[in-house]
Short mmCIF file of C-alpha atoms in Angstrom, two decimals:
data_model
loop_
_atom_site.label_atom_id
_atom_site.label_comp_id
_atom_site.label_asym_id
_atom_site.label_seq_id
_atom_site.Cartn_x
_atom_site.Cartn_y
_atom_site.Cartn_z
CA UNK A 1237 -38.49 12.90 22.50
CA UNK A 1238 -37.39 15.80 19.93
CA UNK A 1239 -40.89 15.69 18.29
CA UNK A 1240 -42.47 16.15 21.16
CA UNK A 1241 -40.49 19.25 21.48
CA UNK A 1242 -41.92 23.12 21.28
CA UNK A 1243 -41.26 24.30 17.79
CA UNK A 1244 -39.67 21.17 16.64
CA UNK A 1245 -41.99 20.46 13.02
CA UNK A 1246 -40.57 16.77 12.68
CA UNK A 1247 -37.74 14.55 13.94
CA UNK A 1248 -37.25 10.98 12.82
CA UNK A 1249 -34.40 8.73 14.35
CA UNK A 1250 -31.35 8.00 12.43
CA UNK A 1251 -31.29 4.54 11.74
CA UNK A 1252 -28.18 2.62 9.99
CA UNK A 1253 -29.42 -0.88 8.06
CA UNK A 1254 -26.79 -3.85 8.51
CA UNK A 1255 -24.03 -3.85 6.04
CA UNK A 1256 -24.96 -6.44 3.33
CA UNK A 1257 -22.64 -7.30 0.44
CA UNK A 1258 -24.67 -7.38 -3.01
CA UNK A 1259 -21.55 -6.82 -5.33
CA UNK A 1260 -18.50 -9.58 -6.22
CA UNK A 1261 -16.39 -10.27 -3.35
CA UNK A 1262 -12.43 -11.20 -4.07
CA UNK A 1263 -11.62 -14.18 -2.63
CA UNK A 1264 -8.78 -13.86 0.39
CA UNK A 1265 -5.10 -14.27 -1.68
CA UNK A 1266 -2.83 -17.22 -0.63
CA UNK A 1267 -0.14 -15.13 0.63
CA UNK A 1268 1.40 -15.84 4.39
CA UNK A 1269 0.43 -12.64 5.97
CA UNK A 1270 -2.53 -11.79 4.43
CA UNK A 1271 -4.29 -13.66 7.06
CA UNK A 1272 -6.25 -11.68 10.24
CA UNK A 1273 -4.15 -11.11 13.44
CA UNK A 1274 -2.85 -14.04 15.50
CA UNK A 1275 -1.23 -13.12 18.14
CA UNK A 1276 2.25 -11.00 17.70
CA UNK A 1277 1.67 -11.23 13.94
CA UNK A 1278 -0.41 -8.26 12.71
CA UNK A 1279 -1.24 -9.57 9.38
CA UNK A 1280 -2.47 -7.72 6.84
CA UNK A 1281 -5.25 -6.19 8.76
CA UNK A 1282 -5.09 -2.71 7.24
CA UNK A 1283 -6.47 -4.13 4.16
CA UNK A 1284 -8.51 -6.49 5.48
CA UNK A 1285 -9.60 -6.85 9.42
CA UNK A 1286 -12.41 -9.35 9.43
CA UNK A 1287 -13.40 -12.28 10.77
CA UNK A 1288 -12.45 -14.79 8.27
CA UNK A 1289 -15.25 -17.33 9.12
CA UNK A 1290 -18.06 -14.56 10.10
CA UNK A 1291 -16.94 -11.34 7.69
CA UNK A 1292 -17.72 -9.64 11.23
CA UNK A 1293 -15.68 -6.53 11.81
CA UNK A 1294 -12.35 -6.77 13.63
CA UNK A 1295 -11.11 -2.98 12.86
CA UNK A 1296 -10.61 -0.52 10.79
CA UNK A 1297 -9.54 -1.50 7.52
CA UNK A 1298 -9.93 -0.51 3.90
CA UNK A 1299 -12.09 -3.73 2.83
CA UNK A 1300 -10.23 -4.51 0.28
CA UNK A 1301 -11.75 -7.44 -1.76
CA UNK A 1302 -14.65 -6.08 -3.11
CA UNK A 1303 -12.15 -3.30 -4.99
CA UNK A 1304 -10.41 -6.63 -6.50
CA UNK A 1305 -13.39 -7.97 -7.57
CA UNK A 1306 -13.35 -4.54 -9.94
CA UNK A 1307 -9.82 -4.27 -10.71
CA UNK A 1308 -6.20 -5.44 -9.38
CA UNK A 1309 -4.16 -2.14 -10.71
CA UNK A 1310 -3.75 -3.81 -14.03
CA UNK A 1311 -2.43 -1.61 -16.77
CA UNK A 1312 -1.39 0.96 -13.93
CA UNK A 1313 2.41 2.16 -12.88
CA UNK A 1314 2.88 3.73 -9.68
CA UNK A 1315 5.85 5.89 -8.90
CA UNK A 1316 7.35 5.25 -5.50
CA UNK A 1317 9.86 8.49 -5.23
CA UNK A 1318 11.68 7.14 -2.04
CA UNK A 1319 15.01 5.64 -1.01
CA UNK A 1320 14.67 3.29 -4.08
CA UNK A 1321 13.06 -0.13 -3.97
CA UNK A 1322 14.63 -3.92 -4.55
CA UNK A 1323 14.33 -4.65 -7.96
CA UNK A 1324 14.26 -8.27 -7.61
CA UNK A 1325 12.39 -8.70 -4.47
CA UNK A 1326 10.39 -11.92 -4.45
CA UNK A 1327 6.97 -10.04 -4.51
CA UNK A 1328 7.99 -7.46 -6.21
CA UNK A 1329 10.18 -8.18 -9.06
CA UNK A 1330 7.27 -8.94 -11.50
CA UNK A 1331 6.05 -5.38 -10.58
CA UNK A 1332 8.90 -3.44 -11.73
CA UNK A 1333 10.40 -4.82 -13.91
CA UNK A 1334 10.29 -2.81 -17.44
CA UNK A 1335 9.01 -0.01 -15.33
CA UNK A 1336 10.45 4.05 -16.04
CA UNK A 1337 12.91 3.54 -12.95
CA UNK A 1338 15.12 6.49 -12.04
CA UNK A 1339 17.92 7.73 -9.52
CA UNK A 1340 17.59 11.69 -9.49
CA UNK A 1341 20.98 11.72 -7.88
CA UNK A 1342 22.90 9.59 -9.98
CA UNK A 1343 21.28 10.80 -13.27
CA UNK A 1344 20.47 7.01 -14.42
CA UNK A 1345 17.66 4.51 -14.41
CA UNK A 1346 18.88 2.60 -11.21
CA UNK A 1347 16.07 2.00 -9.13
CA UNK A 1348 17.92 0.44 -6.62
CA UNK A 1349 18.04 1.91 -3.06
CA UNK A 1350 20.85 3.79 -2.24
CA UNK A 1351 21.24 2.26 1.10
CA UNK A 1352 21.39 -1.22 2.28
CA UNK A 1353 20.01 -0.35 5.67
CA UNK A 1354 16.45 0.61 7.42
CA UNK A 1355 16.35 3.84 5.79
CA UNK A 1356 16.91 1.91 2.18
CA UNK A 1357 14.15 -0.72 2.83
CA UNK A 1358 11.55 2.58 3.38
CA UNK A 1359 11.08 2.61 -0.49
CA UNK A 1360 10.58 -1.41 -0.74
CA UNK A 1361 7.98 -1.59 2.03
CA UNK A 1362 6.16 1.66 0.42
CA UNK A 1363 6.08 -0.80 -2.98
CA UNK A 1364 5.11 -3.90 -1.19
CA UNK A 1365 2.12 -2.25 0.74
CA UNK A 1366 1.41 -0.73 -3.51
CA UNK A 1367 1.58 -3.39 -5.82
CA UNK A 1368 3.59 -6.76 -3.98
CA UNK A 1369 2.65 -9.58 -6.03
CA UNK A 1370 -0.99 -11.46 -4.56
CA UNK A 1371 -1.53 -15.59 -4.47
CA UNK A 1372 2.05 -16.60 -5.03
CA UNK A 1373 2.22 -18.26 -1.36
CA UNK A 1374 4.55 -15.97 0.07
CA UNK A 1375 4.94 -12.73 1.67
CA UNK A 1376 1.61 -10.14 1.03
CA UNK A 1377 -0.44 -8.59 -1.21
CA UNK A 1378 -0.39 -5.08 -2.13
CA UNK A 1379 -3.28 -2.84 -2.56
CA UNK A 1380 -3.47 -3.27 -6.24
CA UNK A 1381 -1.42 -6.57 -6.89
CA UNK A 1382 -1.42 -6.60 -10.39
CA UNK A 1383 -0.41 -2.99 -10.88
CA UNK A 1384 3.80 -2.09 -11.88
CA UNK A 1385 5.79 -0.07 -9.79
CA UNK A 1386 8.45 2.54 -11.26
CA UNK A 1387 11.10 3.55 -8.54
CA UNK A 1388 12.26 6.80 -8.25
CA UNK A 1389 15.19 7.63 -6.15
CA UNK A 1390 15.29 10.80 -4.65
CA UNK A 1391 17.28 10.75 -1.79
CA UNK A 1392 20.86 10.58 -1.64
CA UNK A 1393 24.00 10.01 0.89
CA UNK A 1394 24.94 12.94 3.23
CA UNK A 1395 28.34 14.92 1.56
CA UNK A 1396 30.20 14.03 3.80
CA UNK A 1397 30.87 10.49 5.59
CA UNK A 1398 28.45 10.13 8.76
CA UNK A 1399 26.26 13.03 7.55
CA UNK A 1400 22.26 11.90 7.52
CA UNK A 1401 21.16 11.21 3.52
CA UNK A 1402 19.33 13.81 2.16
CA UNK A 1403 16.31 14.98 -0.53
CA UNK A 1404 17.30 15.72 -4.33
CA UNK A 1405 16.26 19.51 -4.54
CA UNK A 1406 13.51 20.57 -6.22
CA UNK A 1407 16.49 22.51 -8.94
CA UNK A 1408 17.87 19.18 -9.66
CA UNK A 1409 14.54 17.58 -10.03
CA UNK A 1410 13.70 19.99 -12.41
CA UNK A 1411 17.17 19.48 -14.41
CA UNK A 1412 15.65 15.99 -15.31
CA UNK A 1413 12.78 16.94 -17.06
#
């Protein structure tokens, strides 16, 4: 129709060829919630949201595997600089342990989170969706499984008792280095 328009020199139709994987493709990891949707349970679908017996496209996700065929994050450390993350979480205690950890309000290399409530577990989910440890049957897989997370605390209880936590200012950030 547009080529056939006055003053229009050439037009040609966008067309979009099928998605075809030529490179390696990861195989799916073993973990229990890696798996597509079912139901209530929203697996893992932000990395992966595919059909598992097609490949056909559920959703928007970051397709994954073929990164892992490339690389898993080894040889990389990732700073979380959050509440603090569990240290010896089940999928995540291979990840950070040795790491650089360190608690900007406490002056020491406690990675630990500084509260044992929702707000606490913000830095441990932020690791998990990172680095948590892939094909170990349990839990998920981060991003780049094989990578090491340092934590770095920079929050820290309210001064007073009932007062919301708060950021480490950017003063007492700078003391540290």
């Amino acid at each position: 129709e547009w080529a056939g328009r006055e003053g229009v020199l050439a037009a040609h139709p966008v067309v979009h060829p099928p998605w075809i994987a030529h490179d390696a493709y990861a195989a799916a990891p073993n973990d229990e919630f890696f798996r597509v949707a079912r139901g209530n349970d929203p697996g893992q679908w932000s990395l992966e949201n595919r059909d598992p017996e097609t490949g056909k496209e559920l959703g928007a996700d970051i397709n994954i595997r073929p990164a892992w065929a490339v690389t898993r994050g080894e040889g990389i450390t990732v700073g979380v600089a959050d509440s603090g993350v569990q240290l010896d979480h089940l999928d995540l205690a291979d990840r950070t342990a040795g790491a650089p950890h360190f608690n900007f309000a406490k002056g020491t290399n406690d990675g630990s989170p500084f509260l044992r409530n929702s707000l606490g577990a913000h830095g441990t989910s932020c690791a998990g969706l990172i680095a948590a440890t892939g094909n170990n049957h349990w839990g998920m897989s981060g991003v780049a499984p094989a990578s090491r997370i340092a934590s770095w605390v920079i929050w820290e209880r309210g001064p007073a008792a009932g007062q919301p936590p708060r950021t480490i200012t950017d003063e007492r950030l700078g003391d540290v280095f």
